[in-house]
């Protein structure tokens, strides 16, 4: 039977108790052996545990044992949960760009991006970290209202199969919207990202503590 918290257009964060659109939040499930599993696509079976996509919210859920409380049983939190979330969200963002490129809905390179912007074919502008502010201003000339997203350079090189890429644009539509959502989730978790392979604590939460 479907859990009541999994029905309807909104989901409730177990930390803030506020409701939000599910695609903008983080869903977790507990595996049969009691391990917390991120479900970034919100498709895995089982009772969902929902969090707002924010660093402080994730830390609070972990330190106050709220995953176990929501699941009503012992939950083992992976020691690399932060990395799992970061890698998974980044992969989903790259998949959006790759799909858009293959469908002819995204291009990279200053000249092509400028042509699309001038033709009003753009739903989102993307640039890599460290891109020239002056050059970006020239790219955006006459279209300052467009949403702009900053990403690591590796994201564009992977999505477009190029050794070097600084700018990209996506046509308006589902993929542009999905990319924006994935980047917002990444941005929300960006502070103090756990990238250190030495982070090795395993959180063992006891239900009700």
PDB file of C-alpha atoms in Angstrom:
ATOM      1  CA  UNK A   1       0.000   0.000   0.000  1.00  0.00           C
ATOM      2  CA  UNK A   2       1.358   3.464  -0.889  1.00  0.00           C
ATOM      3  CA  UNK A   3       2.406   5.562   2.109  1.00  0.00           C
ATOM      4  CA  UNK A   4       0.273   8.678   2.646  1.00  0.00           C
ATOM      5  CA  UNK A   5       3.420  10.855   2.540  1.00  0.00           C
ATOM      6  CA  UNK A   6       4.106   9.628  -1.014  1.00  0.00           C
ATOM      7  CA  UNK A   7       0.798  10.833  -2.446  1.00  0.00           C
ATOM      8  CA  UNK A   8      -0.172  14.248  -3.729  1.00  0.00           C
ATOM      9  CA  UNK A   9       1.868  16.947  -5.490  1.00  0.00           C
ATOM     10  CA  UNK A  10       4.057  17.892  -2.493  1.00  0.00           C
ATOM     11  CA  UNK A  11       6.362  16.140  -0.040  1.00  0.00           C
ATOM     12  CA  UNK A  12       7.183  17.071   3.561  1.00  0.00           C
ATOM     13  CA  UNK A  13      10.770  17.472   4.764  1.00  0.00           C
ATOM     14  CA  UNK A  14      11.403  15.433   7.936  1.00  0.00           C
ATOM     15  CA  UNK A  15      13.620  18.218   9.332  1.00  0.00           C
ATOM     16  CA  UNK A  16      11.926  21.518   8.493  1.00  0.00           C
ATOM     17  CA  UNK A  17       8.422  20.033   8.204  1.00  0.00           C
ATOM     18  CA  UNK A  18       7.827  22.294   5.208  1.00  0.00           C
ATOM     19  CA  UNK A  19       6.373  20.946   1.965  1.00  0.00           C
ATOM     20  CA  UNK A  20       7.971  21.179  -1.451  1.00  0.00           C
ATOM     21  CA  UNK A  21       7.848  19.825  -4.979  1.00  0.00           C
ATOM     22  CA  UNK A  22       9.351  16.313  -4.963  1.00  0.00           C
ATOM     23  CA  UNK A  23      11.682  16.966  -7.907  1.00  0.00           C
ATOM     24  CA  UNK A  24      13.355  19.777  -5.928  1.00  0.00           C
ATOM     25  CA  UNK A  25      13.844  17.661  -2.791  1.00  0.00           C
ATOM     26  CA  UNK A  26      15.927  14.617  -1.860  1.00  0.00           C
ATOM     27  CA  UNK A  27      14.289  11.213  -1.397  1.00  0.00           C
ATOM     28  CA  UNK A  28      15.833   8.360   0.561  1.00  0.00           C
ATOM     29  CA  UNK A  29      14.716   4.806   1.185  1.00  0.00           C
ATOM     30  CA  UNK A  30      15.988   2.163   3.583  1.00  0.00           C
ATOM     31  CA  UNK A  31      17.254  -1.078   2.059  1.00  0.00           C
ATOM     32  CA  UNK A  32      16.146  -4.470   3.417  1.00  0.00           C
ATOM     33  CA  UNK A  33      19.416  -4.686   5.363  1.00  0.00           C
ATOM     34  CA  UNK A  34      18.869  -1.290   6.987  1.00  0.00           C
ATOM     35  CA  UNK A  35      21.115   0.948   4.880  1.00  0.00           C
ATOM     36  CA  UNK A  36      19.999   4.433   3.874  1.00  0.00           C
ATOM     37  CA  UNK A  37      19.920   4.751   0.070  1.00  0.00           C
ATOM     38  CA  UNK A  38      19.607   8.051  -1.849  1.00  0.00           C
ATOM     39  CA  UNK A  39      16.834   7.829  -4.458  1.00  0.00           C
ATOM     40  CA  UNK A  40      17.524  10.882  -6.600  1.00  0.00           C
ATOM     41  CA  UNK A  41      15.074   9.812  -9.312  1.00  0.00           C
ATOM     42  CA  UNK A  42      12.368   9.083  -6.688  1.00  0.00           C
ATOM     43  CA  UNK A  43      11.582   5.698  -8.229  1.00  0.00           C
ATOM     44  CA  UNK A  44      12.826   3.075  -5.771  1.00  0.00           C
ATOM     45  CA  UNK A  45      10.228   0.999  -3.939  1.00  0.00           C
ATOM     46  CA  UNK A  46       9.700   1.499  -0.255  1.00  0.00           C
ATOM     47  CA  UNK A  47       8.621   4.250   2.091  1.00  0.00           C
ATOM     48  CA  UNK A  48      10.279   7.505   1.079  1.00  0.00           C
ATOM     49  CA  UNK A  49      12.093   9.789   3.502  1.00  0.00           C
ATOM     50  CA  UNK A  50      12.212  13.347   2.154  1.00  0.00           C
ATOM     51  CA  UNK A  51      14.612  16.210   2.830  1.00  0.00           C
ATOM     52  CA  UNK A  52      14.913  19.729   1.523  1.00  0.00           C
ATOM     53  CA  UNK A  53      18.044  19.893  -0.644  1.00  0.00           C
ATOM     54  CA  UNK A  54      20.135  21.892   1.823  1.00  0.00           C
ATOM     55  CA  UNK A  55      23.407  21.187   3.571  1.00  0.00           C
ATOM     56  CA  UNK A  56      22.152  22.211   7.018  1.00  0.00           C
ATOM     57  CA  UNK A  57      19.051  20.064   6.644  1.00  0.00           C
ATOM     58  CA  UNK A  58      21.078  16.987   5.680  1.00  0.00           C
ATOM     59  CA  UNK A  59      23.460  17.522   8.604  1.00  0.00           C
ATOM     60  CA  UNK A  60      20.573  17.930  11.034  1.00  0.00           C
ATOM     61  CA  UNK A  61      18.872  14.752   9.816  1.00  0.00           C
ATOM     62  CA  UNK A  62      22.096  12.827  10.303  1.00  0.00           C
ATOM     63  CA  UNK A  63      23.186  14.212  13.676  1.00  0.00           C
ATOM     64  CA  UNK A  64      19.725  14.057  15.251  1.00  0.00           C
ATOM     65  CA  UNK A  65      19.036  10.531  13.990  1.00  0.00           C
ATOM     66  CA  UNK A  66      15.948  11.655  12.092  1.00  0.00           C
ATOM     67  CA  UNK A  67      16.353   9.073   9.320  1.00  0.00           C
ATOM     68  CA  UNK A  68      15.856   6.306  11.859  1.00  0.00           C
ATOM     69  CA  UNK A  69      13.004   8.138  13.505  1.00  0.00           C
ATOM     70  CA  UNK A  70      11.216   8.528  10.175  1.00  0.00           C
ATOM     71  CA  UNK A  71      11.818   4.882   9.247  1.00  0.00           C
ATOM     72  CA  UNK A  72      10.879   3.669  12.752  1.00  0.00           C
ATOM     73  CA  UNK A  73      13.828   1.303  12.846  1.00  0.00           C
ATOM     74  CA  UNK A  74      17.608   1.133  12.992  1.00  0.00           C
ATOM     75  CA  UNK A  75      19.148   2.848   9.958  1.00  0.00           C
ATOM     76  CA  UNK A  76      22.804   2.720   8.937  1.00  0.00           C
ATOM     77  CA  UNK A  77      23.884   5.926   7.204  1.00  0.00           C
ATOM     78  CA  UNK A  78      26.706   5.337   4.680  1.00  0.00           C
ATOM     79  CA  UNK A  79      29.930   7.091   5.584  1.00  0.00           C
ATOM     80  CA  UNK A  80      30.179   8.429   2.023  1.00  0.00           C
ATOM     81  CA  UNK A  81      26.594   9.715   1.830  1.00  0.00           C
ATOM     82  CA  UNK A  82      27.730  13.243   0.946  1.00  0.00           C
ATOM     83  CA  UNK A  83      29.821  11.991  -1.949  1.00  0.00           C
ATOM     84  CA  UNK A  84      27.034   9.689  -3.140  1.00  0.00           C
ATOM     85  CA  UNK A  85      24.657  12.647  -3.320  1.00  0.00           C
ATOM     86  CA  UNK A  86      27.149  14.950  -5.025  1.00  0.00           C
ATOM     87  CA  UNK A  87      28.194  12.395  -7.643  1.00  0.00           C
ATOM     88  CA  UNK A  88      24.616  11.305  -8.278  1.00  0.00           C
ATOM     89  CA  UNK A  89      23.279  14.830  -8.729  1.00  0.00           C
ATOM     90  CA  UNK A  90      26.200  15.827 -10.918  1.00  0.00           C
ATOM     91  CA  UNK A  91      25.629  12.751 -13.092  1.00  0.00           C
ATOM     92  CA  UNK A  92      21.962  13.668 -13.502  1.00  0.00           C
ATOM     93  CA  UNK A  93      22.877  17.209 -14.534  1.00  0.00           C
ATOM     94  CA  UNK A  94      25.361  15.898 -17.113  1.00  0.00           C
ATOM     95  CA  UNK A  95      22.708  13.504 -18.431  1.00  0.00           C
ATOM     96  CA  UNK A  96      20.355  16.474 -18.977  1.00  0.00           C
ATOM     97  CA  UNK A  97      22.984  18.281 -21.019  1.00  0.00           C
ATOM     98  CA  UNK A  98      23.903  15.169 -22.972  1.00  0.00           C
ATOM     99  CA  UNK A  99      20.277  14.427 -23.839  1.00  0.00           C
ATOM    100  CA  UNK A 100      19.739  18.031 -24.885  1.00  0.00           C
ATOM    101  CA  UNK A 101      22.846  17.965 -27.076  1.00  0.00           C
ATOM    102  CA  UNK A 102      21.803  14.737 -28.799  1.00  0.00           C
ATOM    103  CA  UNK A 103      18.314  16.138 -29.414  1.00  0.00           C
ATOM    104  CA  UNK A 104      19.719  19.307 -30.941  1.00  0.00           C
ATOM    105  CA  UNK A 105      18.485  21.343 -27.984  1.00  0.00           C
ATOM    106  CA  UNK A 106      21.865  22.428 -26.621  1.00  0.00           C
ATOM    107  CA  UNK A 107      25.085  23.808 -28.067  1.00  0.00           C
ATOM    108  CA  UNK A 108      28.413  24.957 -26.670  1.00  0.00           C
ATOM    109  CA  UNK A 109      30.997  27.503 -27.760  1.00  0.00           C
ATOM    110  CA  UNK A 110      30.784  31.294 -27.632  1.00  0.00           C
ATOM    111  CA  UNK A 111      29.762  31.853 -31.265  1.00  0.00           C
ATOM    112  CA  UNK A 112      27.004  29.229 -31.369  1.00  0.00           C
ATOM    113  CA  UNK A 113      25.683  30.254 -27.969  1.00  0.00           C
ATOM    114  CA  UNK A 114      25.597  33.897 -29.011  1.00  0.00           C
ATOM    115  CA  UNK A 115      23.675  32.986 -32.183  1.00  0.00           C
ATOM    116  CA  UNK A 116      21.057  31.075 -30.168  1.00  0.00           C
ATOM    117  CA  UNK A 117      20.724  33.893 -27.641  1.00  0.00           C
ATOM    118  CA  UNK A 118      20.273  36.470 -30.406  1.00  0.00           C
ATOM    119  CA  UNK A 119      17.618  34.234 -32.003  1.00  0.00           C
ATOM    120  CA  UNK A 120      15.748  33.903 -28.679  1.00  0.00           C
ATOM    121  CA  UNK A 121      16.170  30.126 -28.693  1.00  0.00           C
ATOM    122  CA  UNK A 122      17.601  29.823 -25.180  1.00  0.00           C
ATOM    123  CA  UNK A 123      16.048  28.748 -21.888  1.00  0.00           C
ATOM    124  CA  UNK A 124      19.232  28.702 -19.814  1.00  0.00           C
ATOM    125  CA  UNK A 125      22.825  29.877 -20.194  1.00  0.00           C
ATOM    126  CA  UNK A 126      25.664  27.857 -18.664  1.00  0.00           C
ATOM    127  CA  UNK A 127      29.258  28.887 -18.070  1.00  0.00           C
ATOM    128  CA  UNK A 128      32.167  27.222 -16.331  1.00  0.00           C
ATOM    129  CA  UNK A 129      33.780  28.406 -13.129  1.00  0.00           C
ATOM    130  CA  UNK A 130      36.415  31.034 -13.805  1.00  0.00           C
ATOM    131  CA  UNK A 131      34.869  32.248 -17.053  1.00  0.00           C
ATOM    132  CA  UNK A 132      35.627  35.885 -17.921  1.00  0.00           C
ATOM    133  CA  UNK A 133      32.951  38.228 -16.583  1.00  0.00           C
ATOM    134  CA  UNK A 134      33.506  40.612 -19.472  1.00  0.00           C
ATOM    135  CA  UNK A 135      33.147  37.853 -22.038  1.00  0.00           C
ATOM    136  CA  UNK A 136      30.025  36.550 -20.312  1.00  0.00           C
ATOM    137  CA  UNK A 137      28.555  40.062 -20.437  1.00  0.00           C
ATOM    138  CA  UNK A 138      29.201  40.183 -24.189  1.00  0.00           C
ATOM    139  CA  UNK A 139      27.594  36.772 -24.599  1.00  0.00           C
ATOM    140  CA  UNK A 140      24.513  37.885 -22.675  1.00  0.00           C
ATOM    141  CA  UNK A 141      24.217  41.270 -24.373  1.00  0.00           C
ATOM    142  CA  UNK A 142      20.558  42.024 -24.903  1.00  0.00           C
ATOM    143  CA  UNK A 143      19.371  38.994 -22.927  1.00  0.00           C
ATOM    144  CA  UNK A 144      20.153  39.749 -19.307  1.00  0.00           C
ATOM    145  CA  UNK A 145      16.857  38.187 -18.220  1.00  0.00           C
ATOM    146  CA  UNK A 146      17.980  34.637 -19.054  1.00  0.00           C
ATOM    147  CA  UNK A 147      18.834  32.354 -16.115  1.00  0.00           C
ATOM    148  CA  UNK A 148      22.578  31.705 -15.862  1.00  0.00           C
ATOM    149  CA  UNK A 149      24.195  28.697 -14.179  1.00  0.00           C
ATOM    150  CA  UNK A 150      27.848  28.259 -13.231  1.00  0.00           C
ATOM    151  CA  UNK A 151      29.227  24.707 -13.388  1.00  0.00           C
ATOM    152  CA  UNK A 152      32.595  22.932 -13.100  1.00  0.00           C
ATOM    153  CA  UNK A 153      34.406  22.779 -16.437  1.00  0.00           C
ATOM    154  CA  UNK A 154      34.333  18.968 -16.380  1.00  0.00           C
ATOM    155  CA  UNK A 155      30.547  19.026 -16.602  1.00  0.00           C
ATOM    156  CA  UNK A 156      30.552  20.691 -20.017  1.00  0.00           C
ATOM    157  CA  UNK A 157      33.469  18.683 -21.392  1.00  0.00           C
ATOM    158  CA  UNK A 158      31.755  15.424 -20.417  1.00  0.00           C
ATOM    159  CA  UNK A 159      28.349  16.429 -21.747  1.00  0.00           C
ATOM    160  CA  UNK A 160      29.636  17.750 -25.078  1.00  0.00           C
ATOM    161  CA  UNK A 161      32.564  15.371 -25.566  1.00  0.00           C
ATOM    162  CA  UNK A 162      35.074  18.179 -25.948  1.00  0.00           C
ATOM    163  CA  UNK A 163      38.463  18.849 -24.406  1.00  0.00           C
ATOM    164  CA  UNK A 164      37.510  22.426 -23.633  1.00  0.00           C
ATOM    165  CA  UNK A 165      34.175  24.202 -23.247  1.00  0.00           C
ATOM    166  CA  UNK A 166      33.342  27.408 -21.392  1.00  0.00           C
ATOM    167  CA  UNK A 167      29.798  28.271 -22.510  1.00  0.00           C
ATOM    168  CA  UNK A 168      26.674  26.307 -23.364  1.00  0.00           C
ATOM    169  CA  UNK A 169      22.986  27.045 -23.807  1.00  0.00           C
ATOM    170  CA  UNK A 170      19.864  24.896 -23.616  1.00  0.00           C
ATOM    171  CA  UNK A 171      16.636  25.521 -25.485  1.00  0.00           C
ATOM    172  CA  UNK A 172      13.531  26.237 -23.383  1.00  0.00           C
ATOM    173  CA  UNK A 173      11.638  23.153 -22.293  1.00  0.00           C
ATOM    174  CA  UNK A 174      11.701  20.122 -20.038  1.00  0.00           C
ATOM    175  CA  UNK A 175      15.453  19.495 -20.174  1.00  0.00           C
ATOM    176  CA  UNK A 176      16.333  23.112 -19.415  1.00  0.00           C
ATOM    177  CA  UNK A 177      13.989  23.021 -16.442  1.00  0.00           C
ATOM    178  CA  UNK A 178      15.309  19.678 -15.225  1.00  0.00           C
ATOM    179  CA  UNK A 179      18.911  20.867 -15.524  1.00  0.00           C
ATOM    180  CA  UNK A 180      18.080  23.939 -13.461  1.00  0.00           C
ATOM    181  CA  UNK A 181      16.488  21.790 -10.749  1.00  0.00           C
ATOM    182  CA  UNK A 182      19.462  19.398 -10.568  1.00  0.00           C
ATOM    183  CA  UNK A 183      21.846  22.341 -10.308  1.00  0.00           C
ATOM    184  CA  UNK A 184      19.771  23.897  -7.532  1.00  0.00           C
ATOM    185  CA  UNK A 185      19.900  20.625  -5.602  1.00  0.00           C
ATOM    186  CA  UNK A 186      23.672  20.503  -6.092  1.00  0.00           C
ATOM    187  CA  UNK A 187      24.014  24.121  -5.031  1.00  0.00           C
ATOM    188  CA  UNK A 188      21.988  23.481  -1.897  1.00  0.00           C
ATOM    189  CA  UNK A 189      24.370  20.732  -0.826  1.00  0.00           C
ATOM    190  CA  UNK A 190      27.560  22.441  -1.991  1.00  0.00           C
ATOM    191  CA  UNK A 191      28.804  23.775   1.330  1.00  0.00           C
ATOM    192  CA  UNK A 192      31.340  21.558   3.090  1.00  0.00           C
ATOM    193  CA  UNK A 193      31.028  18.786   0.533  1.00  0.00           C
ATOM    194  CA  UNK A 194      32.473  15.543   1.854  1.00  0.00           C
ATOM    195  CA  UNK A 195      35.187  14.852  -0.731  1.00  0.00           C
ATOM    196  CA  UNK A 196      37.768  13.499   1.667  1.00  0.00           C
ATOM    197  CA  UNK A 197      38.245   9.763   1.181  1.00  0.00           C
ATOM    198  CA  UNK A 198      39.359   9.607   4.805  1.00  0.00           C
ATOM    199  CA  UNK A 199      35.858  10.401   6.077  1.00  0.00           C
ATOM    200  CA  UNK A 200      35.028   7.000   7.476  1.00  0.00           C
ATOM    201  CA  UNK A 201      32.511   7.267  10.253  1.00  0.00           C
ATOM    202  CA  UNK A 202      29.478   5.052   9.910  1.00  0.00           C
ATOM    203  CA  UNK A 203      26.379   6.543  11.452  1.00  0.00           C
ATOM    204  CA  UNK A 204      24.290   3.958  13.243  1.00  0.00           C
ATOM    205  CA  UNK A 205      20.978   5.480  14.165  1.00  0.00           C
ATOM    206  CA  UNK A 206      18.656   3.985  16.699  1.00  0.00           C
ATOM    207  CA  UNK A 207      14.951   4.477  16.092  1.00  0.00           C
ATOM    208  CA  UNK A 208      13.384   6.886  18.542  1.00  0.00           C
ATOM    209  CA  UNK A 209      16.683   8.421  19.764  1.00  0.00           C
TER     210      UNK A 209
END
